[in-house]
Amino acid sequence: DTGVSQNPRHKITKRGQNVTFRCDPISEHNRLYWYRQTLGQGPEFLTYFQNEAQLEKSRLLSDRFSAERPKGSFSTLEIQRTEQGDSAMYLCASSYDKNIQYFGAGTRLSVL
Amino acid sequence: QKEVEQNSGPLSVPEGAIASLNCTYSDRGSQSFFWYRQYSGKSPELIMFIYSNGDKEDGRFTAQLNKASQYVSLLIRDSQPSDSATYLCAVYNNAGNMLTFGGGTRLMVKP
């Protein structure tokens, strides 16, 4: 069991650029979640996949954000036209049991 | 009102003492409750989950749930300096298919 893997670990970008993050869940997990965490706050839910279907999206997920899980395995989260307010830790979690979620190490995004 | 409330702390306890962390939630439909530990700059690590009213013990950790009072707590016995971290309370509601987190309580265990 290799755990949830996220890449890259850190991303520095200029305002207006597009960025893409990848998440590889624990292999037998069919559910995959994206959260965002800013300093001093708890993680906030962004979106959820069951297999390849995106079943939930938070209102936090503006039209600049898109997530995919094309074959029900890894997932990507893309942010277009990044803004300074997008700077945060982006966390991916996966689960088999619908409740118990395990987190990856996260991708820290800094928008300059 | 936030859906999941925690005192931000810091909560400071001496080494060897019992640390008591508390959390309240607003959604009565919540069904599962979780405690995650998060070290500075790291991601959340699951340490306990509880589904039913009462206590659940795992090593030095005890989770307590009172659904009538919408209250969940975490006790850490024989606290160690390595327990110093932020503890996040999270609540799962089947209707939402997501975890809702509190803001976390920062625990400091002093040698």
PDB file of C-alpha atoms in Angstrom:
ATOM      1  CA  ASP A   1       0.000   0.000   0.000  1.00  0.00           C
ATOM      2  CA  THR A   2       1.806   3.090  -1.260  1.00  0.00           C
ATOM      3  CA  GLY A   3      -0.735   5.615  -0.008  1.00  0.00           C
ATOM      4  CA  VAL A   4      -2.193   8.585  -1.865  1.00  0.00           C
ATOM      5  CA  SER A   5       0.391  10.247  -4.091  1.00  0.00           C
ATOM      6  CA  GLN A   6       0.248  13.866  -5.226  1.00  0.00           C
ATOM      7  CA  ASN A   7       2.444  15.694  -7.704  1.00  0.00           C
ATOM      8  CA  PRO A   8       3.996  18.141  -7.758  1.00  0.00           C
ATOM      9  CA  ARG A   9       4.585  18.819  -4.077  1.00  0.00           C
ATOM     10  CA  HIS A  10       5.174  22.497  -4.690  1.00  0.00           C
ATOM     11  CA  LYS A  11       4.202  24.772  -7.566  1.00  0.00           C
ATOM     12  CA  ILE A  12       5.109  28.413  -7.990  1.00  0.00           C
ATOM     13  CA  THR A  13       3.408  30.223 -10.836  1.00  0.00           C
ATOM     14  CA  LYS A  14       2.695  33.710 -12.055  1.00  0.00           C
ATOM     15  CA  ARG A  15      -0.766  35.172 -11.958  1.00  0.00           C
ATOM     16  CA  GLY A  16      -2.707  34.321 -15.097  1.00  0.00           C
ATOM     17  CA  GLN A  17      -0.910  31.041 -15.807  1.00  0.00           C
ATOM     18  CA  ASN A  18      -2.606  27.643 -15.854  1.00  0.00           C
ATOM     19  CA  VAL A  19      -1.548  24.877 -13.482  1.00  0.00           C
ATOM     20  CA  THR A  20      -2.406  21.182 -13.258  1.00  0.00           C
ATOM     21  CA  PHE A  21      -2.035  18.871 -10.285  1.00  0.00           C
ATOM     22  CA  ARG A  22      -2.165  15.095 -10.250  1.00  0.00           C
ATOM     23  CA  CYS A  23      -3.439  12.669  -7.626  1.00  0.00           C
ATOM     24  CA  ASP A  24      -2.937   8.899  -7.598  1.00  0.00           C
ATOM     25  CA  PRO A  25      -5.249   7.305  -5.011  1.00  0.00           C
ATOM     26  CA  ILE A  26      -4.704   4.129  -3.041  1.00  0.00           C
ATOM     27  CA  SER A  27      -5.118   1.412  -5.665  1.00  0.00           C
ATOM     28  CA  GLU A  28      -8.334  -0.267  -4.498  1.00  0.00           C
ATOM     29  CA  HIS A  29     -10.093   2.989  -3.593  1.00  0.00           C
ATOM     30  CA  ASN A  30     -12.969   3.958  -5.876  1.00  0.00           C
ATOM     31  CA  ARG A  31     -13.689   7.339  -4.308  1.00  0.00           C
ATOM     32  CA  LEU A  32     -11.464  10.368  -4.755  1.00  0.00           C
ATOM     33  CA  TYR A  33     -11.815  13.827  -3.216  1.00  0.00           C
ATOM     34  CA  TRP A  34     -10.136  17.196  -3.684  1.00  0.00           C
ATOM     35  CA  TYR A  35      -9.893  19.724  -0.858  1.00  0.00           C
ATOM     36  CA  ARG A  36      -8.235  23.115  -0.507  1.00  0.00           C
ATOM     37  CA  GLN A  37      -6.614  24.356   2.688  1.00  0.00           C
ATOM     38  CA  THR A  38      -5.411  27.856   3.480  1.00  0.00           C
ATOM     39  CA  LEU A  39      -3.227  28.809   6.419  1.00  0.00           C
ATOM     40  CA  GLY A  40      -4.949  28.467   9.774  1.00  0.00           C
ATOM     41  CA  GLN A  41      -8.082  26.884   8.318  1.00  0.00           C
ATOM     42  CA  GLY A  42      -9.357  23.356   7.997  1.00  0.00           C
ATOM     43  CA  PRO A  43      -9.561  21.744   4.547  1.00  0.00           C
ATOM     44  CA  GLU A  44     -12.526  22.785   2.403  1.00  0.00           C
ATOM     45  CA  PHE A  45     -14.216  20.348   0.041  1.00  0.00           C
ATOM     46  CA  LEU A  46     -13.886  21.046  -3.683  1.00  0.00           C
ATOM     47  CA  THR A  47     -15.100  17.991  -5.565  1.00  0.00           C
ATOM     48  CA  TYR A  48     -15.672  14.226  -5.387  1.00  0.00           C
ATOM     49  CA  PHE A  49     -15.431  11.335  -7.832  1.00  0.00           C
ATOM     50  CA  GLN A  50     -16.835   7.858  -7.579  1.00  0.00           C
ATOM     51  CA  ASN A  51     -14.883   5.879 -10.148  1.00  0.00           C
ATOM     52  CA  GLU A  52     -14.768   8.182 -13.191  1.00  0.00           C
ATOM     53  CA  ALA A  53     -17.984  10.074 -12.395  1.00  0.00           C
ATOM     54  CA  GLN A  54     -17.742  13.521 -10.799  1.00  0.00           C
ATOM     55  CA  LEU A  55     -20.687  13.423  -8.407  1.00  0.00           C
ATOM     56  CA  GLU A  56     -20.238  16.510  -6.240  1.00  0.00           C
ATOM     57  CA  LYS A  57     -18.823  19.982  -6.831  1.00  0.00           C
ATOM     58  CA  SER A  58     -18.541  22.729  -4.256  1.00  0.00           C
ATOM     59  CA  ARG A  59     -19.594  26.258  -5.060  1.00  0.00           C
ATOM     60  CA  LEU A  60     -15.939  27.055  -4.254  1.00  0.00           C
ATOM     61  CA  LEU A  61     -15.073  25.395  -7.558  1.00  0.00           C
ATOM     62  CA  SER A  62     -15.349  28.348  -9.927  1.00  0.00           C
ATOM     63  CA  ASP A  63     -15.394  27.900 -13.687  1.00  0.00           C
ATOM     64  CA  ARG A  64     -11.607  28.382 -13.675  1.00  0.00           C
ATOM     65  CA  PHE A  65     -11.283  25.041 -11.901  1.00  0.00           C
ATOM     66  CA  SER A  66     -11.790  21.687 -13.577  1.00  0.00           C
ATOM     67  CA  ALA A  67     -11.172  18.181 -12.366  1.00  0.00           C
ATOM     68  CA  GLU A  68     -11.113  14.882 -14.184  1.00  0.00           C
ATOM     69  CA  ARG A  69     -10.689  11.231 -13.388  1.00  0.00           C
ATOM     70  CA  PRO A  70     -10.731   9.732 -16.874  1.00  0.00           C
ATOM     71  CA  LYS A  71     -10.337   6.037 -16.167  1.00  0.00           C
ATOM     72  CA  GLY A  72     -11.394   5.960 -12.573  1.00  0.00           C
ATOM     73  CA  SER A  73      -7.814   5.795 -11.381  1.00  0.00           C
ATOM     74  CA  PHE A  74      -5.699   8.979 -11.120  1.00  0.00           C
ATOM     75  CA  SER A  75      -7.247  12.435 -11.127  1.00  0.00           C
ATOM     76  CA  THR A  76      -6.121  15.864 -12.288  1.00  0.00           C
ATOM     77  CA  LEU A  77      -7.148  19.274 -10.993  1.00  0.00           C
ATOM     78  CA  GLU A  78      -6.548  22.196 -13.340  1.00  0.00           C
ATOM     79  CA  ILE A  79      -6.726  25.863 -12.436  1.00  0.00           C
ATOM     80  CA  GLN A  80      -6.893  28.266 -15.353  1.00  0.00           C
ATOM     81  CA  ARG A  81      -5.860  31.936 -15.197  1.00  0.00           C
ATOM     82  CA  THR A  82      -4.551  31.605 -11.656  1.00  0.00           C
ATOM     83  CA  GLU A  83      -5.155  34.398  -9.160  1.00  0.00           C
ATOM     84  CA  GLN A  84      -3.274  35.207  -5.965  1.00  0.00           C
ATOM     85  CA  GLY A  85      -6.297  34.025  -3.984  1.00  0.00           C
ATOM     86  CA  ASP A  86      -5.738  30.534  -5.382  1.00  0.00           C
ATOM     87  CA  SER A  87      -2.580  30.187  -3.283  1.00  0.00           C
ATOM     88  CA  ALA A  88      -3.250  27.295  -0.933  1.00  0.00           C
ATOM     89  CA  MET A  89      -2.508  23.661  -0.222  1.00  0.00           C
ATOM     90  CA  TYR A  90      -4.483  21.387  -2.532  1.00  0.00           C
ATOM     91  CA  LEU A  91      -5.198  18.058  -0.897  1.00  0.00           C
ATOM     92  CA  CYS A  92      -6.377  14.840  -2.464  1.00  0.00           C
ATOM     93  CA  ALA A  93      -7.984  12.051  -0.463  1.00  0.00           C
ATOM     94  CA  SER A  94      -9.279   8.629  -1.385  1.00  0.00           C
ATOM     95  CA  SER A  95     -11.526   6.065   0.223  1.00  0.00           C
ATOM     96  CA  TYR A  96     -12.994   2.638  -0.314  1.00  0.00           C
ATOM     97  CA  ASP A  97     -15.423   2.802   2.543  1.00  0.00           C
ATOM     98  CA  LYS A  98     -17.342   5.965   1.782  1.00  0.00           C
ATOM     99  CA  ASN A  99     -16.447   7.570   5.073  1.00  0.00           C
ATOM    100  CA  ILE A 100     -12.808   6.897   5.831  1.00  0.00           C
ATOM    101  CA  GLN A 101     -10.645   9.170   3.750  1.00  0.00           C
ATOM    102  CA  TYR A 102      -6.869   9.090   3.572  1.00  0.00           C
ATOM    103  CA  PHE A 103      -4.992  12.154   2.439  1.00  0.00           C
ATOM    104  CA  GLY A 104      -1.992  12.598   0.210  1.00  0.00           C
ATOM    105  CA  ALA A 105       0.879  14.927   1.067  1.00  0.00           C
ATOM    106  CA  GLY A 106      -0.723  17.773  -0.856  1.00  0.00           C
ATOM    107  CA  THR A 107       0.410  20.240  -3.503  1.00  0.00           C
ATOM    108  CA  ARG A 108       1.329  23.684  -2.221  1.00  0.00           C
ATOM    109  CA  LEU A 109       0.513  26.360  -4.801  1.00  0.00           C
ATOM    110  CA  SER A 110       1.989  29.835  -4.655  1.00  0.00           C
ATOM    111  CA  VAL A 111       0.686  32.392  -7.147  1.00  0.00           C
ATOM    112  CA  LEU A 112       2.964  35.418  -7.524  1.00  0.00           C
TER     113      LEU A 112
ATOM    114  CA  GLN B   1     -22.419  29.845  12.312  1.00  0.00           C
ATOM    115  CA  LYS B   2     -19.754  27.438  11.151  1.00  0.00           C
ATOM    116  CA  GLU B   3     -20.886  23.879  10.635  1.00  0.00           C
ATOM    117  CA  VAL B   4     -18.031  22.394  12.676  1.00  0.00           C
ATOM    118  CA  GLU B   5     -16.583  24.463  15.503  1.00  0.00           C
ATOM    119  CA  GLN B   6     -13.314  24.001  17.356  1.00  0.00           C
ATOM    120  CA  ASN B   7     -11.403  26.229  19.709  1.00  0.00           C
ATOM    121  CA  SER B   8      -8.325  27.318  17.782  1.00  0.00           C
ATOM    122  CA  GLY B   9      -6.097  27.225  20.865  1.00  0.00           C
ATOM    123  CA  PRO B  10      -3.278  26.902  21.460  1.00  0.00           C
ATOM    124  CA  LEU B  11      -4.027  24.339  24.125  1.00  0.00           C
ATOM    125  CA  SER B  12      -0.931  23.908  26.237  1.00  0.00           C
ATOM    126  CA  VAL B  13      -0.477  20.847  28.453  1.00  0.00           C
ATOM    127  CA  PRO B  14       2.557  19.479  30.289  1.00  0.00           C
ATOM    128  CA  GLU B  15       4.140  16.226  29.188  1.00  0.00           C
ATOM    129  CA  GLY B  16       2.342  13.247  30.688  1.00  0.00           C
ATOM    130  CA  ALA B  17      -0.961  15.068  31.174  1.00  0.00           C
ATOM    131  CA  ILE B  18      -4.309  14.399  29.492  1.00  0.00           C
ATOM    132  CA  ALA B  19      -5.137  16.696  26.570  1.00  0.00           C
ATOM    133  CA  SER B  20      -8.840  17.227  25.905  1.00  0.00           C
ATOM    134  CA  LEU B  21      -9.919  18.527  22.506  1.00  0.00           C
ATOM    135  CA  ASN B  22     -13.507  19.444  21.757  1.00  0.00           C
ATOM    136  CA  CYS B  23     -15.680  19.894  18.695  1.00  0.00           C
ATOM    137  CA  THR B  24     -19.317  20.780  18.087  1.00  0.00           C
ATOM    138  CA  TYR B  25     -21.268  20.375  14.865  1.00  0.00           C
ATOM    139  CA  SER B  26     -24.526  21.806  13.594  1.00  0.00           C
ATOM    140  CA  ASP B  27     -25.892  19.191  11.172  1.00  0.00           C
ATOM    141  CA  ARG B  28     -27.994  16.629  13.028  1.00  0.00           C
ATOM    142  CA  GLY B  29     -27.818  14.378   9.963  1.00  0.00           C
ATOM    143  CA  SER B  30     -24.098  13.847  10.494  1.00  0.00           C
ATOM    144  CA  GLN B  31     -23.281  10.191  10.791  1.00  0.00           C
ATOM    145  CA  SER B  32     -19.540   9.741  11.072  1.00  0.00           C
ATOM    146  CA  PHE B  33     -16.934  11.679  12.990  1.00  0.00           C
ATOM    147  CA  PHE B  34     -13.202  11.830  12.524  1.00  0.00           C
ATOM    148  CA  TRP B  35     -10.115  13.244  14.162  1.00  0.00           C
ATOM    149  CA  TYR B  36      -7.113  14.065  12.016  1.00  0.00           C
ATOM    150  CA  ARG B  37      -3.709  15.208  13.220  1.00  0.00           C
ATOM    151  CA  GLN B  38      -1.796  17.716  11.119  1.00  0.00           C
ATOM    152  CA  TYR B  39       1.792  18.685  11.716  1.00  0.00           C
ATOM    153  CA  SER B  40       2.904  22.078  10.451  1.00  0.00           C
ATOM    154  CA  GLY B  41       3.328  22.020   6.680  1.00  0.00           C
ATOM    155  CA  LYS B  42       2.091  18.430   6.388  1.00  0.00           C
ATOM    156  CA  SER B  43      -1.203  16.875   5.334  1.00  0.00           C
ATOM    157  CA  PRO B  44      -3.915  15.566   7.692  1.00  0.00           C
ATOM    158  CA  GLU B  45      -3.345  12.109   9.157  1.00  0.00           C
ATOM    159  CA  LEU B  46      -6.327  10.062  10.337  1.00  0.00           C
ATOM    160  CA  ILE B  47      -6.037   9.053  13.982  1.00  0.00           C
ATOM    161  CA  MET B  48      -9.576   8.150  15.117  1.00  0.00           C
ATOM    162  CA  PHE B  49     -13.098   7.722  13.830  1.00  0.00           C
ATOM    163  CA  ILE B  50     -16.342   7.108  15.701  1.00  0.00           C
ATOM    164  CA  TYR B  51     -19.858   6.371  14.517  1.00  0.00           C
ATOM    165  CA  SER B  52     -21.877   5.596  17.676  1.00  0.00           C
ATOM    166  CA  ASN B  53     -22.578   7.430  20.896  1.00  0.00           C
ATOM    167  CA  GLY B  54     -20.122   6.712  23.671  1.00  0.00           C
ATOM    168  CA  ASP B  55     -16.387   6.207  23.870  1.00  0.00           C
ATOM    169  CA  LYS B  56     -13.932   4.550  21.520  1.00  0.00           C
ATOM    170  CA  GLU B  57     -10.392   3.870  22.683  1.00  0.00           C
ATOM    171  CA  ASP B  58      -7.267   3.249  20.620  1.00  0.00           C
ATOM    172  CA  GLY B  59      -4.001   3.246  22.537  1.00  0.00           C
ATOM    173  CA  ARG B  60      -3.531   6.652  24.164  1.00  0.00           C
ATOM    174  CA  PHE B  61      -6.459   8.138  22.232  1.00  0.00           C
ATOM    175  CA  THR B  62     -10.135   8.117  23.203  1.00  0.00           C
ATOM    176  CA  ALA B  63     -12.850   9.594  21.021  1.00  0.00           C
ATOM    177  CA  GLN B  64     -16.166  10.485  22.639  1.00  0.00           C
ATOM    178  CA  LEU B  65     -19.424  11.168  20.801  1.00  0.00           C
ATOM    179  CA  ASN B  66     -22.700  12.618  22.065  1.00  0.00           C
ATOM    180  CA  LYS B  67     -25.119  13.014  19.170  1.00  0.00           C
ATOM    181  CA  ALA B  68     -27.862  14.541  21.338  1.00  0.00           C
ATOM    182  CA  SER B  69     -25.526  17.374  22.291  1.00  0.00           C
ATOM    183  CA  GLN B  70     -23.853  17.394  18.833  1.00  0.00           C
ATOM    184  CA  TYR B  71     -20.503  17.135  20.516  1.00  0.00           C
ATOM    185  CA  VAL B  72     -17.413  15.070  19.829  1.00  0.00           C
ATOM    186  CA  SER B  73     -14.153  15.084  21.751  1.00  0.00           C
ATOM    187  CA  LEU B  74     -10.680  13.570  21.667  1.00  0.00           C
ATOM    188  CA  LEU B  75      -8.692  12.709  24.769  1.00  0.00           C
ATOM    189  CA  ILE B  76      -4.963  12.094  24.550  1.00  0.00           C
ATOM    190  CA  ARG B  77      -3.530  10.373  27.603  1.00  0.00           C
ATOM    191  CA  ASP B  78       0.127  10.625  28.647  1.00  0.00           C
ATOM    192  CA  SER B  79       0.673  13.484  26.198  1.00  0.00           C
ATOM    193  CA  GLN B  80       4.095  13.595  24.551  1.00  0.00           C
ATOM    194  CA  PRO B  81       5.919  16.505  22.891  1.00  0.00           C
ATOM    195  CA  SER B  82       5.500  14.593  19.606  1.00  0.00           C
ATOM    196  CA  ASP B  83       1.728  15.029  19.987  1.00  0.00           C
ATOM    197  CA  SER B  84       2.185  18.759  19.433  1.00  0.00           C
ATOM    198  CA  ALA B  85       0.201  19.439  16.263  1.00  0.00           C
ATOM    199  CA  THR B  86      -3.106  20.799  15.026  1.00  0.00           C
ATOM    200  CA  TYR B  87      -6.040  18.440  15.556  1.00  0.00           C
ATOM    201  CA  LEU B  88      -8.832  18.650  13.023  1.00  0.00           C
ATOM    202  CA  CYS B  89     -12.357  17.473  13.739  1.00  0.00           C
ATOM    203  CA  ALA B  90     -14.254  16.326  10.635  1.00  0.00           C
ATOM    204  CA  VAL B  91     -17.862  15.322  10.150  1.00  0.00           C
ATOM    205  CA  TYR B  92     -19.349  13.215   7.349  1.00  0.00           C
ATOM    206  CA  ASN B  93     -22.909  13.471   6.106  1.00  0.00           C
ATOM    207  CA  ASN B  94     -24.057  10.905   3.579  1.00  0.00           C
ATOM    208  CA  ALA B  95     -26.161  13.458   1.738  1.00  0.00           C
ATOM    209  CA  GLY B  96     -23.125  15.595   1.020  1.00  0.00           C
ATOM    210  CA  ASN B  97     -20.560  12.893   0.256  1.00  0.00           C
ATOM    211  CA  MET B  98     -17.879  15.031   1.836  1.00  0.00           C
ATOM    212  CA  LEU B  99     -16.029  15.721   5.050  1.00  0.00           C
ATOM    213  CA  THR B 100     -16.690  19.073   6.700  1.00  0.00           C
ATOM    214  CA  PHE B 101     -13.754  20.175   8.832  1.00  0.00           C
ATOM    215  CA  GLY B 102     -13.435  22.462  11.783  1.00  0.00           C
ATOM    216  CA  GLY B 103     -10.655  25.012  11.849  1.00  0.00           C
ATOM    217  CA  GLY B 104      -8.507  22.834  14.089  1.00  0.00           C
ATOM    218  CA  THR B 105      -7.108  23.143  17.604  1.00  0.00           C
ATOM    219  CA  ARG B 106      -3.389  23.636  18.036  1.00  0.00           C
ATOM    220  CA  LEU B 107      -2.020  21.466  20.819  1.00  0.00           C
ATOM    221  CA  MET B 108       1.323  22.185  22.475  1.00  0.00           C
ATOM    222  CA  VAL B 109       2.797  19.588  24.829  1.00  0.00           C
ATOM    223  CA  LYS B 110       5.601  21.068  26.918  1.00  0.00           C
ATOM    224  CA  PRO B 111       8.428  18.847  28.229  1.00  0.00           C
TER     225      PRO B 111
END
